[in-house]
mmCIF file of C-alpha atoms in Angstrom:
data_model
loop_
_atom_site.group_PDB
_atom_site.id
_atom_site.type_symbol
_atom_site.label_atom_id
_atom_site.label_comp_id
_atom_site.label_asym_id
_atom_site.label_seq_id
_atom_site.Cartn_x
_atom_site.Cartn_y
_atom_site.Cartn_z
ATOM 1 C CA MET A 207 0.000 0.000 0.000
ATOM 2 C CA THR A 208 2.377 2.639 -1.264
ATOM 3 C CA ILE A 209 2.105 5.712 -3.445
ATOM 4 C CA GLU A 210 3.741 5.410 -6.866
ATOM 5 C CA LEU A 211 5.504 8.407 -8.407
ATOM 6 C CA HIS A 212 6.242 9.312 -12.004
ATOM 7 C CA ASN A 213 9.780 10.676 -12.123
ATOM 8 C CA ASN A 214 10.935 13.141 -14.758
ATOM 9 C CA VAL A 215 14.712 13.060 -15.188
ATOM 10 C CA TYR A 216 15.983 16.303 -16.671
ATOM 11 C CA CYS A 217 19.563 15.060 -16.664
ATOM 12 C CA GLU A 218 21.907 12.567 -15.049
ATOM 13 C CA GLY A 219 25.293 13.449 -13.642
ATOM 14 C CA GLU A 220 27.668 13.112 -10.708
ATOM 15 C CA GLY A 221 27.075 13.803 -7.059
ATOM 16 C CA ILE A 222 23.936 14.429 -5.056
ATOM 17 C CA PRO A 223 20.667 14.678 -6.994
ATOM 18 C CA VAL A 224 18.656 17.873 -6.983
ATOM 19 C CA VAL A 225 15.000 16.877 -6.632
ATOM 20 C CA LEU A 226 12.544 19.604 -7.630
ATOM 21 C CA VAL A 227 9.025 19.419 -6.194
ATOM 22 C CA HIS A 228 6.455 21.486 -8.052
ATOM 23 C CA GLY A 229 3.639 23.638 -6.758
ATOM 24 C CA PHE A 230 -0.145 23.383 -7.032
ATOM 25 C CA PRO A 231 -2.147 23.180 -9.280
ATOM 26 C CA VAL A 232 0.406 22.462 -12.033
ATOM 27 C CA ASP A 233 3.022 19.766 -12.599
ATOM 28 C CA HIS A 234 6.787 19.407 -13.024
ATOM 29 C CA ARG A 235 6.852 21.559 -16.178
ATOM 30 C CA MET A 236 6.845 24.717 -14.069
ATOM 31 C CA TRP A 237 10.574 23.938 -13.526
ATOM 32 C CA ASN A 238 11.538 23.690 -17.217
ATOM 33 C CA GLU A 239 13.122 27.120 -17.696
ATOM 34 C CA CYS A 240 14.685 27.122 -14.236
ATOM 35 C CA VAL A 241 16.374 23.789 -14.975
ATOM 36 C CA ASP A 242 17.739 25.130 -18.260
ATOM 37 C CA ALA A 243 19.155 28.139 -16.400
ATOM 38 C CA LEU A 244 20.569 25.949 -13.623
ATOM 39 C CA LYS A 245 22.365 23.643 -16.069
ATOM 40 C CA THR A 246 23.790 26.537 -18.069
ATOM 41 C CA THR A 247 24.918 28.477 -15.013
ATOM 42 C CA ALA A 248 26.497 25.399 -13.439
ATOM 43 C CA ALA A 249 28.515 24.788 -16.609
ATOM 44 C CA GLU A 250 29.606 28.427 -16.725
ATOM 45 C CA HIS A 251 30.934 28.102 -13.165
ATOM 46 C CA GLY A 252 32.759 24.860 -13.876
ATOM 47 C CA VAL A 253 30.416 22.763 -11.756
ATOM 48 C CA LYS A 254 30.141 19.179 -13.003
ATOM 49 C CA GLN A 255 26.665 18.194 -14.085
ATOM 50 C CA PHE A 256 24.631 16.717 -11.239
ATOM 51 C CA PRO A 257 21.387 14.752 -11.502
ATOM 52 C CA ILE A 258 18.230 16.884 -11.703
ATOM 53 C CA TRP A 259 14.838 15.268 -11.268
ATOM 54 C CA ALA A 260 11.309 16.603 -10.996
ATOM 55 C CA PRO A 261 8.783 13.897 -10.118
ATOM 56 C CA ASP A 262 5.123 14.648 -10.688
ATOM 57 C CA MET A 263 3.128 14.640 -7.483
ATOM 58 C CA PRO A 264 0.297 12.105 -7.298
ATOM 59 C CA GLY A 265 -2.540 13.402 -9.444
ATOM 60 C CA ALA A 266 -0.333 15.902 -11.272
ATOM 61 C CA GLY A 267 0.950 15.493 -14.812
ATOM 62 C CA GLU A 268 1.567 11.795 -15.286
ATOM 63 C CA GLY A 269 1.399 11.060 -11.558
ATOM 64 C CA LEU A 270 -1.062 8.313 -10.669
ATOM 65 C CA ILE A 271 -3.907 9.200 -8.306
ATOM 66 C CA PRO A 272 -3.627 7.035 -5.177
ATOM 67 C CA SER A 273 -6.591 5.214 -3.740
ATOM 68 C CA ASP A 274 -8.031 6.385 -0.442
ATOM 69 C CA GLU A 275 -6.458 3.310 1.158
ATOM 70 C CA ASN A 276 -2.994 4.069 -0.230
ATOM 71 C CA SER A 277 -3.429 7.678 0.891
ATOM 72 C CA GLY A 278 -3.874 6.485 4.477
ATOM 73 C CA GLY A 279 -7.624 7.016 4.709
ATOM 74 C CA LYS A 280 -9.811 10.085 5.028
ATOM 75 C CA ASP A 281 -10.857 12.187 7.975
ATOM 76 C CA THR A 282 -14.570 12.690 8.496
ATOM 77 C CA ASP A 283 -14.426 15.930 6.501
ATOM 78 C CA GLY A 284 -12.696 14.273 3.557
ATOM 79 C CA ALA A 285 -9.104 15.384 4.147
ATOM 80 C CA PHE A 286 -6.195 12.957 3.936
ATOM 81 C CA PRO A 287 -4.412 13.245 7.327
ATOM 82 C CA ASN A 288 -1.692 10.809 6.235
ATOM 83 C CA GLY A 289 -1.439 11.853 2.593
ATOM 84 C CA LEU A 290 1.576 14.117 2.953
ATOM 85 C CA ASP A 291 3.476 11.492 4.959
ATOM 86 C CA ARG A 292 2.689 8.801 2.388
ATOM 87 C CA MET A 293 3.909 11.072 -0.396
ATOM 88 C CA ALA A 294 7.092 12.005 1.501
ATOM 89 C CA ASN A 295 7.857 8.311 1.956
ATOM 90 C CA ALA A 296 7.321 7.753 -1.772
ATOM 91 C CA TYR A 297 9.807 10.483 -2.714
ATOM 92 C CA VAL A 298 12.465 9.031 -0.419
ATOM 93 C CA ASP A 299 11.746 5.511 -1.713
ATOM 94 C CA LEU A 300 12.285 6.856 -5.250
ATOM 95 C CA LEU A 301 15.639 8.299 -4.185
ATOM 96 C CA HIS A 302 16.762 5.060 -2.562
ATOM 97 C CA ALA A 303 15.608 2.944 -5.511
ATOM 98 C CA ALA A 304 17.920 4.993 -7.734
ATOM 99 C CA GLY A 305 20.846 4.194 -5.432
ATOM 100 C CA TYR A 306 21.145 7.503 -3.553
ATOM 101 C CA ASP A 307 21.073 8.109 0.193
ATOM 102 C CA LYS A 308 20.531 11.877 0.143
ATOM 103 C CA ALA A 309 19.172 14.604 -2.096
ATOM 104 C CA ILE A 310 19.064 18.369 -2.308
ATOM 105 C CA TRP A 311 15.314 18.837 -1.964
ATOM 106 C CA VAL A 312 13.752 21.902 -3.599
ATOM 107 C CA GLY A 313 10.070 22.579 -2.996
ATOM 108 C CA LEU A 314 7.884 25.424 -4.213
ATOM 109 C CA SER A 315 4.607 26.162 -2.435
ATOM 110 C CA MET A 316 2.913 22.771 -1.934
ATOM 111 C CA GLY A 317 6.292 21.269 -2.803
ATOM 112 C CA GLY A 318 7.665 23.065 0.235
ATOM 113 C CA TYR A 319 5.191 21.236 2.469
ATOM 114 C CA LEU A 320 6.533 17.985 1.063
ATOM 115 C CA ILE A 321 10.219 18.656 1.606
ATOM 116 C CA LEU A 322 9.618 19.862 5.156
ATOM 117 C CA ASP A 323 7.808 16.592 5.802
ATOM 118 C CA ILE A 324 10.753 14.691 4.336
ATOM 119 C CA GLN A 325 12.930 16.566 6.826
ATOM 120 C CA ARG A 326 10.546 15.531 9.628
ATOM 121 C CA LEU A 327 10.334 11.865 8.650
ATOM 122 C CA HIS A 328 13.669 11.226 6.914
ATOM 123 C CA PRO A 329 16.275 13.791 8.015
ATOM 124 C CA GLU A 330 19.029 11.367 7.050
ATOM 125 C CA ALA A 331 17.940 11.755 3.388
ATOM 126 C CA VAL A 332 18.396 15.533 3.399
ATOM 127 C CA ALA A 333 21.661 16.971 2.077
ATOM 128 C CA ALA A 334 20.132 20.452 1.736
ATOM 129 C CA LEU A 335 16.766 22.158 1.420
ATOM 130 C CA ALA A 336 15.467 25.003 -0.727
ATOM 131 C CA LEU A 337 12.135 26.392 0.441
ATOM 132 C CA CYS A 338 10.508 28.469 -2.289
ATOM 133 C CA ASP A 339 7.339 30.533 -1.824
ATOM 134 C CA THR A 340 5.921 28.240 0.849
ATOM 135 C CA LYS A 341 4.976 28.056 4.526
ATOM 136 C CA ALA A 342 5.315 25.667 7.448
ATOM 137 C CA ALA A 343 1.937 26.240 9.088
ATOM 138 C CA ALA A 344 -1.048 23.949 8.641
ATOM 139 C CA ASP A 345 -4.227 25.311 7.098
ATOM 140 C CA SER A 346 -6.662 27.328 9.146
ATOM 141 C CA GLU A 347 -10.090 25.744 9.617
ATOM 142 C CA LYS A 348 -11.447 28.085 6.940
ATOM 143 C CA MET A 349 -8.744 27.178 4.422
ATOM 144 C CA ARG A 350 -9.084 23.468 5.167
ATOM 145 C CA ALA A 351 -12.826 23.659 4.503
ATOM 146 C CA LYS A 352 -12.179 25.597 1.283
ATOM 147 C CA ARG A 353 -9.791 22.930 0.012
ATOM 148 C CA ILE A 354 -12.309 20.169 0.740
ATOM 149 C CA ALA A 355 -15.057 22.106 -1.037
ATOM 150 C CA ILE A 356 -12.801 22.559 -4.096
ATOM 151 C CA ALA A 357 -11.948 18.856 -4.066
ATOM 152 C CA GLU A 358 -15.595 17.870 -3.963
ATOM 153 C CA GLU A 359 -16.507 20.228 -6.798
ATOM 154 C CA CYS A 360 -13.642 19.038 -9.000
ATOM 155 C CA GLU A 361 -14.512 15.394 -8.384
ATOM 156 C CA SER A 362 -18.250 15.763 -8.911
ATOM 157 C CA THR A 363 -18.175 17.956 -12.018
ATOM 158 C CA GLY A 364 -14.723 17.503 -13.564
ATOM 159 C CA THR A 365 -14.223 21.267 -13.478
ATOM 160 C CA HIS A 366 -10.955 23.150 -13.115
ATOM 161 C CA GLU A 367 -12.665 26.461 -12.433
ATOM 162 C CA PRO A 368 -12.101 26.555 -8.635
ATOM 163 C CA VAL A 369 -8.311 26.753 -9.131
ATOM 164 C CA MET A 370 -8.212 28.973 -12.201
ATOM 165 C CA GLY A 371 -7.372 31.894 -9.937
ATOM 166 C CA PHE A 372 -3.764 30.709 -10.171
ATOM 167 C CA ALA A 373 -3.798 31.825 -13.822
ATOM 168 C CA ALA A 374 -5.442 35.189 -13.128
ATOM 169 C CA ALA A 375 -3.784 38.431 -12.036
ATOM 170 C CA THR A 376 -4.633 41.580 -10.122
ATOM 171 C CA PRO A 377 -3.075 45.054 -10.480
ATOM 172 C CA GLU A 378 -0.970 44.281 -7.398
ATOM 173 C CA ASP A 379 0.638 41.238 -9.005
ATOM 174 C CA SER A 380 4.038 41.069 -10.665
ATOM 175 C CA THR A 381 4.633 42.245 -14.213
ATOM 176 C CA ILE A 382 5.056 38.704 -15.475
ATOM 177 C CA LYS A 383 1.934 37.376 -13.776
ATOM 178 C CA GLN A 384 -0.056 40.176 -15.400
ATOM 179 C CA SER A 385 1.195 39.187 -18.851
ATOM 180 C CA GLY A 386 -0.854 37.341 -21.421
ATOM 181 C CA ALA A 387 1.875 34.728 -21.747
ATOM 182 C CA TYR A 388 1.615 33.835 -18.056
ATOM 183 C CA ARG A 389 -2.168 33.602 -18.190
ATOM 184 C CA GLU A 390 -2.128 31.417 -21.291
ATOM 185 C CA GLN A 391 0.582 29.087 -19.965
ATOM 186 C CA PHE A 392 -0.951 28.526 -16.549
ATOM 187 C CA THR A 393 -4.455 28.173 -17.988
ATOM 188 C CA ALA A 394 -3.152 25.457 -20.310
ATOM 189 C CA TRP A 395 -1.222 23.651 -17.586
ATOM 190 C CA ILE A 396 -4.137 23.699 -15.151
ATOM 191 C CA ASN A 397 -6.594 22.438 -17.772
ATOM 192 C CA GLU A 398 -4.222 19.561 -18.535
ATOM 193 C CA GLN A 399 -4.378 18.276 -14.946
ATOM 194 C CA PRO A 400 -6.948 15.584 -14.108
ATOM 195 C CA ALA A 401 -9.689 17.119 -11.997
ATOM 196 C CA GLU A 402 -9.519 14.132 -9.659
ATOM 197 C CA GLY A 403 -5.800 14.773 -9.260
ATOM 198 C CA ILE A 404 -6.410 18.389 -8.278
ATOM 199 C CA ALA A 405 -8.885 17.061 -5.731
ATOM 200 C CA TRP A 406 -6.385 14.564 -4.303
ATOM 201 C CA ARG A 407 -3.764 17.261 -3.775
ATOM 202 C CA GLU A 408 -6.306 19.540 -2.098
ATOM 203 C CA ARG A 409 -7.368 16.763 0.277
ATOM 204 C CA MET A 410 -3.723 15.954 1.021
ATOM 205 C CA ALA A 411 -2.847 19.583 1.714
ATOM 206 C CA ALA A 412 -5.947 20.071 3.868
ATOM 207 C CA GLY A 413 -4.944 17.188 6.114
ATOM 208 C CA ARG A 414 -1.259 17.989 6.459
ATOM 209 C CA PRO A 415 0.243 18.650 9.921
ATOM 210 C CA ASP A 416 1.726 21.901 11.148
ATOM 211 C CA LEU A 417 5.452 21.740 10.372
ATOM 212 C CA ASN A 418 6.742 24.752 12.265
ATOM 213 C CA ASP A 419 8.390 22.512 14.854
ATOM 214 C CA VAL A 420 10.504 20.967 12.088
ATOM 215 C CA LEU A 421 12.316 24.222 11.338
ATOM 216 C CA SER A 422 14.521 24.276 14.424
ATOM 217 C CA THR A 423 15.622 20.662 13.802
ATOM 218 C CA ILE A 424 17.162 21.334 10.380
ATOM 219 C CA THR A 425 20.960 21.092 10.348
ATOM 220 C CA ALA A 426 21.535 20.799 6.600
ATOM 221 C CA PRO A 427 22.191 23.960 4.551
ATOM 222 C CA VAL A 428 19.062 25.837 3.496
ATOM 223 C CA ALA A 429 18.063 28.338 0.841
ATOM 224 C CA VAL A 430 14.894 30.380 1.287
ATOM 225 C CA ILE A 431 13.538 31.958 -1.896
ATOM 226 C CA CYS A 432 10.437 34.065 -2.444
ATOM 227 C CA GLY A 433 8.920 36.712 -4.652
ATOM 228 C CA ASP A 434 8.431 40.169 -3.199
ATOM 229 C CA LYS A 435 4.877 40.236 -4.632
ATOM 230 C CA ASP A 436 3.906 36.713 -3.616
ATOM 231 C CA PRO A 437 0.386 37.119 -2.161
ATOM 232 C CA SER A 438 0.610 34.045 0.092
ATOM 233 C CA SER A 439 4.326 33.644 0.929
ATOM 234 C CA PRO A 440 5.915 37.101 0.730
ATOM 235 C CA PRO A 441 9.127 38.035 2.574
ATOM 236 C CA SER A 442 7.056 38.814 5.689
ATOM 237 C CA VAL A 443 6.100 35.112 5.801
ATOM 238 C CA MET A 444 9.355 33.617 4.566
ATOM 239 C CA ALA A 445 11.776 35.645 6.711
ATOM 240 C CA PRO A 446 10.397 34.220 9.999
ATOM 241 C CA ILE A 447 10.782 30.742 8.512
ATOM 242 C CA ALA A 448 14.432 31.480 7.796
ATOM 243 C CA ASP A 449 14.907 32.930 11.275
ATOM 244 C CA ALA A 450 13.364 29.841 12.907
ATOM 245 C CA MET A 451 16.014 27.541 11.418
ATOM 246 C CA THR A 452 18.462 28.215 14.224
ATOM 247 C CA ALA A 453 20.519 25.018 13.859
ATOM 248 C CA THR A 454 21.754 25.711 10.338
ATOM 249 C CA SER A 455 22.949 28.450 8.005
ATOM 250 C CA THR A 456 20.253 29.902 5.778
ATOM 251 C CA ASP A 457 20.632 32.047 2.673
ATOM 252 C CA MET A 458 17.531 34.080 1.811
ATOM 253 C CA THR A 459 16.841 35.411 -1.663
ATOM 254 C CA VAL A 460 14.022 37.865 -2.358
ATOM 255 C CA VAL A 461 13.206 38.012 -6.067
ATOM 256 C CA PHE A 462 11.892 41.424 -7.053
ATOM 257 C CA ASP A 463 8.789 42.025 -9.170
ATOM 258 C CA CYS A 464 7.935 38.377 -8.630
ATOM 259 C CA GLY A 465 4.854 36.507 -7.520
ATOM 260 C CA HIS A 466 4.179 33.029 -6.161
ATOM 261 C CA PHE A 467 5.782 30.904 -8.892
ATOM 262 C CA SER A 468 9.257 32.385 -8.626
ATOM 263 C CA ALA A 469 10.956 29.536 -10.489
ATOM 264 C CA TYR A 470 8.725 30.199 -13.500
ATOM 265 C CA GLU A 471 8.632 33.992 -13.336
ATOM 266 C CA HIS A 472 12.363 34.545 -12.735
ATOM 267 C CA PRO A 473 14.074 31.230 -13.512
ATOM 268 C CA GLN A 474 17.598 32.678 -13.604
ATOM 269 C CA ALA A 475 17.345 34.271 -10.157
ATOM 270 C CA VAL A 476 16.095 31.024 -8.657
ATOM 271 C CA ALA A 477 18.711 29.008 -10.542
ATOM 272 C CA ASP A 478 21.447 31.238 -9.145
ATOM 273 C CA ALA A 479 20.223 30.648 -5.602
ATOM 274 C CA LEU A 480 19.952 26.897 -6.193
ATOM 275 C CA LEU A 481 23.443 26.675 -7.644
ATOM 276 C CA ALA A 482 24.839 28.480 -4.608
ATOM 277 C CA LEU A 483 23.139 25.848 -2.441
ATOM 278 C CA VAL A 484 24.459 22.994 -4.575
ATOM 279 C CA ARG A 485 28.001 24.340 -4.281
ATOM 280 C CA ARG A 486 27.697 24.309 -0.485
ATOM 281 C CA VAL A 487 27.166 20.556 -0.420
ATOM 282 C CA GLN A 488 28.577 19.002 -3.621
#
């Protein structure tokens, strides 16, 4: 009764793998341009090519949607209280199956929840962490209920409409998020996700534990990256996360004129921060 992952290998190489964990409600493709920038910049700095992977989360891209049983069962409200743990175990199992003991884990938004849970459950598998546009806190009761309602609507009607806000912009958003290219790309990516997969990820996120206590236990090197115009994880949210990691050294990068999907909006800036992290541990 395990969760199966679909891994996307951008490149093989020497040393510790960099495992990129995408955000919601898209799939691994949000990393494409950032990976190109990371590979190019690494070569320019004489860094030997290292493995770069980006598995699709369950229900995203080509990721299979787990059964309720394999997700660890539902709470009475429909959330998966064990879903995040099951997924974290699956990512570490994938790493071990490929013959590696540790990885540099990079998580954006929902991906950040995952890598913090890997730190909680499998600290021995963590060579370094990069927390991008994310948070450690569990959902409020209101947000949990909203996620469950979205999951139920997506499952019952097959709609993507409840999460299309991720492709929309306001006047306060970054220049790139307000562009037609951003809207078209994210609209396409969201529509390509299975509605049931969107629902699974919402139920998983709704049931996840609070991970703030994990922060002070981290001893591996950490990068914290966020957009200055991120509406949910701006510097005012991310800086306290960095400050709470008192047992390690943390480098924080604020990307200017940037929203929630920093790795897509400013791939070079994020690649630069990731390469600096890689060079600390490779």
